[in-house]
CSV table of C-alpha atoms and ligand atoms in Angstrom, one decimal:
chain,number,residue,atom,x,y,z
K,1,MET,CA,245.9,-139.1,-126.7
K,2,GLU,CA,248.6,-140.9,-124.6
K,3,THR,CA,247.7,-143.2,-121.7
K,4,VAL,CA,249.7,-144.1,-118.6
K,5,MET,CA,248.3,-146.8,-116.3
K,6,VAL,CA,248.4,-146.4,-112.5
K,7,ASN,CA,248.5,-149.8,-110.9
K,8,ALA,CA,247.5,-149.1,-107.3
K,9,SER,CA,244.9,-151.1,-105.3
K,10,SER,CA,242.7,-150.4,-108.3
K,11,ALA,CA,244.2,-149.8,-111.8
K,12,TYR,CA,243.2,-146.8,-113.8
K,13,PRO,CA,244.2,-144.9,-116.9
K,14,VAL,CA,245.6,-141.4,-117.0
K,15,HIS,CA,244.8,-140.0,-120.5
K,16,ILE,CA,246.9,-137.0,-121.6
K,17,GLY,CA,246.4,-134.9,-124.7
K,18,GLY,CA,244.7,-131.9,-126.4
K,19,GLY,CA,241.0,-131.6,-126.9
K,20,LEU,CA,240.0,-134.2,-124.3
K,21,LEU,CA,237.4,-132.0,-122.5
K,22,ASP,CA,235.2,-132.4,-125.6
K,23,ARG,CA,235.6,-136.2,-125.4
K,24,CYS,CA,235.1,-136.6,-121.6
K,25,GLY,CA,231.5,-138.0,-121.8
K,26,GLY,CA,232.5,-140.9,-124.0
K,27,LEU,CA,235.7,-141.6,-121.9
K,28,LEU,CA,233.7,-141.5,-118.7
K,29,ALA,CA,231.0,-143.8,-120.1
K,30,ALA,CA,233.8,-146.3,-120.6
K,31,VAL,CA,234.7,-146.5,-116.9
K,32,THR,CA,231.3,-146.2,-115.2
K,33,SER,CA,227.8,-147.6,-115.7
K,34,SER,CA,226.3,-144.6,-113.9
K,35,ARG,CA,224.7,-141.9,-116.0
K,36,ARG,CA,224.3,-139.3,-113.2
K,37,CYS,CA,227.3,-137.3,-112.1
K,38,ALA,CA,228.2,-134.2,-110.2
K,39,VAL,CA,230.9,-131.9,-111.7
K,40,VAL,CA,232.7,-130.1,-108.9
K,41,THR,CA,234.7,-127.1,-110.0
K,42,ASP,CA,235.8,-123.6,-108.9
K,43,SER,CA,234.8,-120.1,-109.7
K,44,THR,CA,237.6,-119.6,-112.2
K,45,VAL,CA,237.6,-122.9,-114.0
K,46,GLY,CA,233.8,-123.3,-114.2
K,47,PRO,CA,233.2,-120.3,-116.5
K,48,LEU,CA,236.1,-121.4,-118.7
K,49,TYR,CA,235.4,-125.1,-119.1
K,50,ALA,CA,232.3,-126.4,-117.4
K,51,GLY,CA,230.1,-125.7,-120.4
K,52,ARG,CA,232.2,-127.9,-122.7
K,53,VAL,CA,232.3,-130.7,-120.1
K,54,ARG,CA,228.6,-130.5,-119.6
K,55,ALA,CA,227.9,-130.7,-123.3
K,56,SER,CA,230.2,-133.7,-123.8
K,57,LEU,CA,228.6,-135.5,-120.8
K,58,GLU,CA,225.1,-134.8,-122.0
K,59,GLU,CA,226.0,-136.0,-125.5
K,60,ALA,CA,227.2,-139.3,-123.9
K,61,GLY,CA,223.9,-139.7,-122.1
K,62,PHE,CA,224.8,-138.3,-118.6
K,63,THR,CA,222.7,-136.0,-116.5
K,64,PRO,CA,225.4,-133.7,-115.0
K,65,LEU,CA,224.9,-131.5,-111.9
K,66,LEU,CA,227.3,-128.6,-111.4
K,67,TYR,CA,228.8,-127.4,-108.1
K,68,SER,CA,231.2,-124.5,-108.0
K,69,PHE,CA,233.0,-122.9,-105.0
K,70,PRO,CA,235.2,-119.8,-104.8
K,71,ALA,CA,238.7,-120.5,-106.2
K,72,GLY,CA,241.8,-120.6,-103.9
K,73,GLU,CA,243.6,-122.6,-101.3
K,74,GLN,CA,242.0,-120.7,-98.5
K,75,ASN,CA,238.7,-122.4,-99.6
K,76,LYS,CA,240.2,-125.9,-99.2
K,77,ASN,CA,238.5,-126.2,-95.9
K,78,LEU,CA,235.9,-128.1,-93.9
K,79,THR,CA,233.2,-125.5,-94.6
K,80,ILE,CA,233.4,-125.9,-98.4
K,81,TYR,CA,233.9,-129.6,-98.1
K,82,GLY,CA,230.7,-129.8,-96.0
K,83,SER,CA,228.8,-127.8,-98.6
K,84,ILE,CA,229.9,-130.1,-101.4
K,85,LEU,CA,228.6,-133.1,-99.4
K,86,GLU,CA,225.3,-131.3,-98.7
K,87,PHE,CA,225.0,-130.6,-102.4
K,88,PHE,CA,225.4,-134.3,-103.2
K,89,ALA,CA,222.8,-135.2,-100.6
K,90,GLN,CA,220.3,-132.5,-101.6
K,91,ASN,CA,220.5,-133.8,-105.2
K,92,ARG,CA,220.1,-137.4,-103.9
K,93,LEU,CA,223.3,-138.7,-105.4
K,94,THR,CA,223.7,-142.4,-104.7
K,95,ARG,CA,226.7,-144.7,-104.5
K,96,SER,CA,226.2,-145.7,-108.0
K,97,ASP,CA,226.6,-142.1,-109.3
K,98,CYS,CA,229.9,-140.5,-109.9
K,99,ILE,CA,231.8,-137.3,-109.2
K,100,VAL,CA,233.9,-135.3,-111.7
K,101,ALA,CA,236.7,-133.1,-110.3
K,102,LEU,CA,237.3,-130.3,-112.9
K,103,GLY,CA,240.0,-127.9,-111.9
K,104,GLY,CA,243.4,-127.6,-110.2
K,105,GLY,CA,244.7,-129.4,-107.1
K,106,VAL,CA,242.4,-127.6,-104.7
K,107,VAL,CA,239.3,-128.9,-106.6
K,108,GLY,CA,240.8,-132.3,-107.1
K,109,ASP,CA,241.8,-132.8,-103.4
K,110,MET,CA,238.5,-131.5,-102.1
K,111,ALA,CA,236.2,-133.2,-104.6
K,112,GLY,CA,238.2,-136.4,-104.1
K,113,PHE,CA,237.8,-136.2,-100.4
K,114,ALA,CA,234.1,-135.6,-100.8
K,115,ALA,CA,233.9,-138.6,-103.1
K,116,ALA,CA,235.9,-140.7,-100.6
K,117,THR,CA,233.5,-140.0,-97.8
K,118,TYR,CA,230.0,-139.4,-99.3
K,119,GLN,CA,228.0,-142.5,-98.5
K,120,ARG,CA,231.3,-144.2,-97.5
K,121,GLY,CA,232.8,-143.7,-101.0
K,122,VAL,CA,231.6,-143.1,-104.6
K,123,ASP,CA,233.5,-143.2,-107.8
K,124,TYR,CA,235.2,-140.1,-109.1
K,125,ILE,CA,237.4,-139.0,-112.0
K,126,GLN,CA,240.0,-136.3,-112.0
K,127,MET,CA,240.0,-133.7,-114.8
K,128,PRO,CA,243.1,-131.6,-113.9
K,129,THR,CA,243.2,-128.1,-115.5
K,130,THR,CA,246.5,-126.9,-114.0
K,131,PHE,CA,250.0,-128.1,-114.9
K,132,LEU,CA,250.5,-129.0,-111.2
K,133,ALA,CA,247.3,-131.0,-110.9
K,134,ALA,CA,248.0,-132.9,-114.2
K,135,SER,CA,251.6,-133.7,-113.2
K,136,ASP,CA,251.0,-134.6,-109.5
K,137,SER,CA,247.9,-134.1,-107.5
K,138,SER,CA,245.3,-135.8,-109.8
K,139,VAL,CA,247.4,-139.0,-109.7
K,140,GLY,CA,247.8,-141.3,-106.7
K,141,GLY,CA,244.6,-140.9,-104.8
K,142,LYS,CA,245.6,-138.5,-102.0
K,143,THR,CA,242.6,-136.4,-101.1
K,144,ALA,CA,242.3,-133.8,-98.4
K,145,VAL,CA,241.3,-130.5,-96.9
K,146,ASP,CA,243.3,-128.1,-94.7
K,147,LEU,CA,242.5,-127.6,-91.1
K,148,ALA,CA,243.4,-124.5,-89.1
K,149,ALA,CA,246.2,-126.4,-87.6
K,150,GLY,CA,247.8,-127.2,-90.9
K,151,LYS,CA,247.8,-128.4,-94.5
K,152,ASN,CA,245.9,-131.5,-95.7
K,153,LEU,CA,245.3,-132.6,-92.1
K,154,ALA,CA,241.9,-134.3,-92.9
K,155,GLY,CA,241.9,-136.6,-95.9
K,156,ALA,CA,241.8,-140.1,-97.3
K,157,PHE,CA,243.5,-142.3,-99.9
K,158,TRP,CA,240.9,-142.8,-102.6
K,159,GLN,CA,241.9,-143.6,-106.1
K,160,PRO,CA,240.0,-142.1,-109.1
K,161,LYS,CA,238.5,-144.3,-111.8
K,162,MET,CA,240.3,-142.3,-114.5
K,163,VAL,CA,242.3,-139.1,-114.9
K,164,LEU,CA,241.6,-137.1,-118.0
K,165,CYS,CA,244.2,-134.3,-118.7
K,166,ASP,CA,243.4,-131.9,-121.5
K,167,THR,CA,246.7,-130.1,-121.9
K,168,ASP,CA,244.9,-127.4,-123.9
K,169,THR,CA,243.5,-126.0,-120.7
K,170,PHE,CA,247.0,-124.9,-119.6
K,171,ARG,CA,246.8,-122.1,-122.2
K,172,THR,CA,244.6,-120.0,-119.9
K,173,LEU,CA,246.9,-120.5,-116.9
K,174,PRO,CA,248.6,-117.4,-115.5
K,175,ALA,CA,252.4,-117.7,-115.7
K,176,ASP,CA,252.7,-118.0,-111.9
K,177,THR,CA,250.2,-120.9,-111.8
K,178,PHE,CA,252.1,-122.7,-114.6
K,179,ALA,CA,255.3,-122.2,-112.5
K,180,ASP,CA,253.6,-124.0,-109.6
K,181,GLY,CA,253.4,-127.1,-111.9
K,182,ALA,CA,257.1,-126.7,-112.8
K,183,ALA,CA,258.0,-126.9,-109.1
K,184,GLU,CA,256.5,-130.4,-108.8
K,185,THR,CA,258.0,-131.4,-112.1
K,186,VAL,CA,261.4,-130.3,-111.0
K,187,LYS,CA,260.8,-132.3,-107.8
K,188,HIS,CA,260.1,-135.5,-109.7
K,189,ALA,CA,263.2,-135.0,-111.8
K,190,LEU,CA,265.4,-134.3,-108.8
K,191,ILE,CA,264.3,-137.3,-106.8
K,192,LYS,CA,264.0,-139.8,-109.7
K,193,ASP,CA,265.3,-138.9,-113.1
K,194,ARG,CA,268.5,-136.9,-113.7
K,195,ASP,CA,268.0,-137.0,-117.5
K,196,PHE,CA,264.5,-135.5,-117.1
K,197,LEU,CA,266.1,-132.6,-115.2
K,198,GLY,CA,268.5,-132.1,-118.1
K,199,PHE,CA,265.5,-132.1,-120.5
K,200,LEU,CA,263.7,-129.5,-118.4
K,201,MET,CA,266.7,-127.3,-118.3
K,202,THR,CA,267.0,-127.1,-122.1
K,203,ALA,CA,263.7,-127.9,-123.7
K,204,ASP,CA,260.7,-125.6,-124.3
K,205,VAL,CA,258.4,-127.1,-121.7
K,206,HIS,CA,255.3,-125.4,-123.2
K,207,GLN,CA,256.0,-127.0,-126.6
K,208,SER,CA,256.6,-130.4,-125.1
K,209,ILE,CA,253.8,-130.2,-122.5
K,210,ALA,CA,252.2,-133.6,-123.1
K,211,GLN,CA,255.6,-135.3,-123.0
K,212,VAL,CA,256.4,-133.5,-119.7
K,213,VAL,CA,253.1,-134.4,-118.1
K,214,ARG,CA,253.5,-137.9,-119.2
K,215,ARG,CA,257.0,-138.3,-117.7
K,216,ASN,CA,255.7,-136.8,-114.4
K,217,VAL,CA,252.8,-139.3,-114.4
K,218,GLU,CA,255.1,-142.2,-115.2
K,219,ILE,CA,257.3,-141.3,-112.3
K,220,LYS,CA,254.4,-140.8,-109.9
K,221,ALA,CA,252.6,-143.9,-111.1
K,222,ALA,CA,255.7,-146.0,-110.4
K,223,VAL,CA,256.0,-144.7,-106.9
K,224,VAL,CA,252.3,-145.1,-106.1
K,225,GLY,CA,252.3,-148.6,-107.6
K,226,GLU,CA,255.1,-149.5,-105.2
K,227,ASP,CA,253.8,-147.8,-102.0
K,228,GLU,CA,250.2,-146.5,-102.4
K,229,PHE,CA,249.8,-145.7,-98.7
K,230,GLU,CA,253.1,-143.9,-98.0
K,231,ARG,CA,254.7,-146.4,-95.8
K,232,GLY,CA,258.1,-146.0,-97.5
K,233,ALA,CA,258.9,-145.2,-101.1
K,234,ARG,CA,256.1,-142.6,-101.5
K,235,LYS,CA,257.6,-140.4,-98.8
K,236,LEU,CA,260.2,-139.3,-101.4
K,237,LEU,CA,257.4,-137.4,-103.2
K,238,ASN,CA,257.4,-135.1,-100.1
K,239,PHE,CA,260.8,-133.6,-101.1
K,240,GLY,CA,260.7,-129.9,-100.3
K,241,HIS,CA,257.3,-130.3,-98.6
K,242,THR,CA,258.1,-130.3,-94.8
K,243,LEU,CA,259.4,-126.7,-95.0
K,244,GLY,CA,257.2,-125.9,-98.0
K,245,HIS,CA,254.0,-126.7,-96.1
K,246,ALA,CA,255.4,-124.6,-93.2
K,247,ILE,CA,255.8,-121.7,-95.6
K,248,GLU,CA,252.3,-122.1,-96.9
K,249,LYS,CA,250.9,-122.1,-93.4
K,250,CYS,CA,253.0,-119.2,-92.2
K,251,SER,CA,251.8,-117.1,-95.2
K,252,GLY,CA,248.1,-117.9,-94.5
K,253,TYR,CA,248.2,-119.7,-97.9
K,254,GLY,CA,249.2,-116.5,-99.6
K,255,VAL,CA,252.2,-118.4,-101.0
K,256,THR,CA,250.9,-121.0,-103.4
K,257,HIS,CA,251.8,-124.7,-102.9
K,258,GLY,CA,254.1,-124.9,-106.0
K,259,HIS,CA,256.0,-121.8,-105.0
K,260,ALA,CA,256.3,-123.0,-101.4
K,261,VAL,CA,257.6,-126.4,-102.7
K,262,GLY,CA,260.1,-124.5,-104.9
K,263,ILE,CA,261.5,-122.6,-101.9
K,264,GLY,CA,261.2,-125.8,-99.7
K,265,MET,CA,263.4,-127.8,-102.1
K,266,ALA,CA,266.1,-125.1,-102.0
K,267,LEU,CA,265.9,-125.0,-98.2
K,268,ALA,CA,266.1,-128.8,-97.9
K,269,CYS,CA,269.2,-128.9,-100.2
K,270,ARG,CA,270.9,-126.1,-98.3
K,271,ALA,CA,270.3,-127.8,-95.0
K,272,ALA,CA,271.3,-131.2,-96.4
K,273,GLU,CA,274.5,-130.0,-97.8
K,274,ARG,CA,275.4,-128.2,-94.6
K,275,LEU,CA,274.6,-131.2,-92.5
K,276,GLY,CA,276.4,-133.6,-94.7
K,277,TYR,CA,273.4,-135.6,-96.1
K,278,SER,CA,273.9,-134.3,-99.7
K,279,PRO,CA,276.9,-133.7,-101.8
K,280,ALA,CA,277.8,-130.1,-102.9
K,281,GLY,CA,275.9,-129.1,-106.1
K,282,THR,CA,272.4,-130.2,-105.2
K,283,LEU,CA,271.5,-126.7,-104.0
K,284,ASP,CA,272.9,-125.1,-107.2
K,285,ALA,CA,270.8,-127.5,-109.3
K,286,VAL,CA,267.6,-126.4,-107.5
K,287,LEU,CA,268.5,-122.7,-107.7
K,288,ALA,CA,269.1,-123.1,-111.4
K,289,ALA,CA,265.8,-125.0,-112.0
K,290,ASN,CA,263.8,-122.5,-109.9
K,291,GLY,CA,265.4,-119.6,-111.7
K,292,ARG,CA,264.5,-121.2,-115.1
K,293,PHE,CA,260.9,-121.5,-114.2
K,294,GLY,CA,260.4,-118.2,-112.3
K,295,LEU,CA,260.2,-119.8,-108.9
K,296,PRO,CA,261.4,-118.1,-105.8
K,297,VAL,CA,264.2,-119.4,-103.6
K,298,GLN,CA,264.2,-117.0,-100.7
K,299,CYS,CA,262.2,-117.9,-97.6
K,300,PRO,CA,260.4,-114.9,-96.0
K,301,TYR,CA,260.2,-116.5,-92.6
K,302,GLY,CA,262.7,-117.1,-89.8
K,303,ALA,CA,263.7,-120.4,-88.2
K,304,ASP,CA,261.3,-120.2,-85.2
K,305,GLU,CA,258.3,-119.5,-87.4
K,306,LEU,CA,259.2,-122.3,-89.8
K,307,TYR,CA,260.0,-124.8,-87.1
K,308,ASN,CA,256.7,-124.1,-85.2
K,309,ALA,CA,254.7,-124.5,-88.4
K,310,ALA,CA,256.6,-127.7,-89.4
K,311,THR,CA,256.0,-129.5,-86.1
K,312,GLY,CA,252.3,-129.6,-87.0
K,313,ASP,CA,253.0,-131.3,-90.3
K,314,LYS,CA,251.3,-134.7,-90.7
K,315,LYS,CA,254.5,-136.3,-91.8
K,316,ARG,CA,255.5,-136.0,-88.1
K,317,ASP,CA,255.3,-139.4,-86.5
K,318,GLY,CA,255.3,-139.2,-82.7
K,319,GLY,CA,258.5,-137.4,-81.7
K,320,SER,CA,260.1,-137.7,-85.1
K,321,ILE,CA,259.7,-136.6,-88.7
K,322,ASP,CA,261.0,-137.8,-92.0
K,323,VAL,CA,262.7,-135.3,-94.3
K,324,VAL,CA,263.7,-136.0,-97.8
K,325,VAL,CA,267.3,-135.2,-99.0
K,326,LEU,CA,269.1,-135.8,-102.3
K,327,GLU,CA,271.8,-138.4,-102.3
K,328,GLU,CA,272.6,-137.1,-105.8
K,329,ILE,CA,270.6,-135.5,-108.6
K,330,GLY,CA,268.0,-138.1,-109.5
K,331,ARG,CA,268.2,-140.1,-106.3
K,332,ALA,CA,266.7,-139.3,-102.9
K,333,LYS,CA,266.3,-140.8,-99.4
K,334,THR,CA,264.5,-140.0,-96.2
K,335,VAL,CA,266.3,-139.0,-93.0
K,336,ARG,CA,264.4,-139.5,-89.7
K,337,LEU,CA,264.9,-136.5,-87.4
K,338,ASP,CA,263.8,-136.0,-83.8
K,339,MET,CA,262.5,-132.5,-82.9
K,340,ASP,CA,265.9,-131.2,-82.0
K,341,GLY,CA,267.1,-132.6,-85.4
K,342,LEU,CA,264.3,-130.8,-87.2
K,343,ARG,CA,265.2,-127.5,-85.4
K,344,ALA,CA,268.8,-128.0,-86.5
K,345,PHE,CA,267.7,-128.8,-90.1
K,346,THR,CA,265.5,-125.7,-90.2
K,347,GLU,CA,268.3,-123.5,-88.9
K,348,ALA,CA,270.7,-124.9,-91.4
K,349,ALA,CA,268.2,-124.4,-94.2
K,350,LEU,CA,268.2,-120.5,-93.9
A,401,NAD,P1,244.6,-124.4,-107.5
A,401,NAD,O1,243.7,-125.6,-107.7
A,401,NAD,O2,244.3,-123.4,-106.5
A,401,NAD,O3,244.7,-123.7,-108.9
A,401,NAD,C1,245.4,-122.5,-109.0
A,401,NAD,C2,244.5,-121.4,-109.6
A,401,NAD,O4,244.4,-121.6,-111.0
A,401,NAD,C3,243.1,-121.3,-109.1
A,401,NAD,O5,242.7,-120.0,-108.9
A,401,NAD,C4,242.3,-122.0,-110.2
A,401,NAD,O6,241.0,-121.5,-110.2
A,401,NAD,C5,243.0,-121.5,-111.4
A,401,NAD,N1,242.9,-122.4,-112.6
A,401,NAD,C6,242.8,-123.8,-112.6
A,401,NAD,N2,242.9,-124.2,-113.8
A,401,NAD,C7,242.9,-123.1,-114.6
A,401,NAD,C8,243.0,-122.9,-116.0
A,401,NAD,N3,243.1,-124.0,-116.9
A,401,NAD,N4,243.0,-121.7,-116.5
A,401,NAD,C9,243.0,-120.6,-115.7
A,401,NAD,N5,243.0,-120.7,-114.3
A,401,NAD,C10,243.0,-122.0,-113.8
A,401,NAD,O7,246.1,-124.9,-107.3
A,401,NAD,P2,247.0,-126.0,-107.9
A,401,NAD,O8,248.4,-125.5,-108.0
A,401,NAD,O9,246.4,-126.6,-109.1
A,401,NAD,O10,247.0,-127.1,-106.8
A,401,NAD,C11,247.5,-126.9,-105.5
A,401,NAD,C12,246.8,-127.8,-104.5
A,401,NAD,O11,247.1,-129.2,-104.9
A,401,NAD,C13,247.3,-127.6,-103.1
A,401,NAD,O12,246.2,-127.6,-102.3
A,401,NAD,C14,248.1,-128.8,-102.8
A,401,NAD,O13,248.2,-129.2,-101.5
A,401,NAD,C15,247.5,-129.9,-103.7
A,401,NAD,N6,248.4,-131.0,-104.0
A,401,NAD,C16,247.9,-132.3,-103.8
A,401,NAD,C17,248.7,-133.3,-104.2
A,401,NAD,C18,248.1,-134.7,-104.1
A,401,NAD,O14,248.8,-135.7,-104.3
A,401,NAD,N7,246.8,-134.9,-103.8
A,401,NAD,C19,249.9,-133.2,-104.8
A,401,NAD,C20,250.4,-131.9,-105.0
A,401,NAD,C21,249.6,-130.8,-104.6
A,402,LIG,N1,252.3,-135.3,-103.7
A,402,LIG,C1,252.8,-136.3,-102.9
A,402,LIG,C2,252.1,-137.6,-103.0
A,402,LIG,O1,251.2,-137.8,-103.8
A,402,LIG,O2,252.5,-138.5,-102.3
């Protein structure tokens, strides 16, 4: 097991390695004095892994409750969020109990938001079971649900007490879902670490999975340690997300987050090169990385649809929005655009 520390307003460990599901009880006991917990999972992950998690928790002296909801981004909504809170209340969970988020980013974001808001905040841990959740969403304390108006529009910053990433769980991921994690991994490399991109383009990522997750977590932990509440440096983690979120929304969440970010990074680079924010070559790097990991690059939507969806994004600040562009491979910056600028950026992206 390898451990990376996240030094946000609270410090917590991210443990990465094989076989950790079967050790989760002992590891959880080390970060909480509670012995009651609610495991929140989804209808795909629960049947695969909740039994082992429950057994390990019981062995460590916990009394675990289990709540499962139907898998999928379309269920990351206020209705399911409300039913999670009702489950906690019906089972008389108290502020000294804790929540375990067992699943991908949808479970982590929604269980995390429930933990942030139930009785004004209870402890939770993240147990990511997708490459994306392990490499990005389980770390950094962003929790949220989607609203009809857009992605992640209701949420909170609420840091977990621990992240426990059992990389063996990725063995049951469909190839497309693994690729979603590759998109956020490529994002981290493009904005922060040129050598990491080189590694990703040549190494067998499946064989080096713990090392790859670890580098992702190191990059994200450094950014979150500097700017937990996204006032500056953390905005760079949104590379590819302004138009990526718009694609997700336009598709009714039929295009997954990772795939949308993959397309969104290509669009952002095309626009940035055409508008003179990025040097030639950044688009080619994204196209090559997306191709290597089976991610799409074509946007199925036109400029009007994308622009209308993007103007509802929460990264908008009054009459302006920050988009992230690459200054070079491994270095990024934000550019503040007014709404006319966003329209021009969107048109240049296609
Ligand atoms: P997901 O949670 O929907 O998981 C994808 C699919 O894989 C689901 O059907 C799930 O049931 C299934 N699955 C999960 N683990 C599995 C396993 N081990 N074996 C087989 N199937 C498994 O999607 P995701 O890609 O993990 O996460 C995407 C979400 O994360 C989006 O909602 C996105 O907005 C959010 N996100 C949040 C942050 C953050 O900082 N909070 C960062 C990036 C993304
Ligand atoms: N995934 C973007 C962030 O955590 O800030």
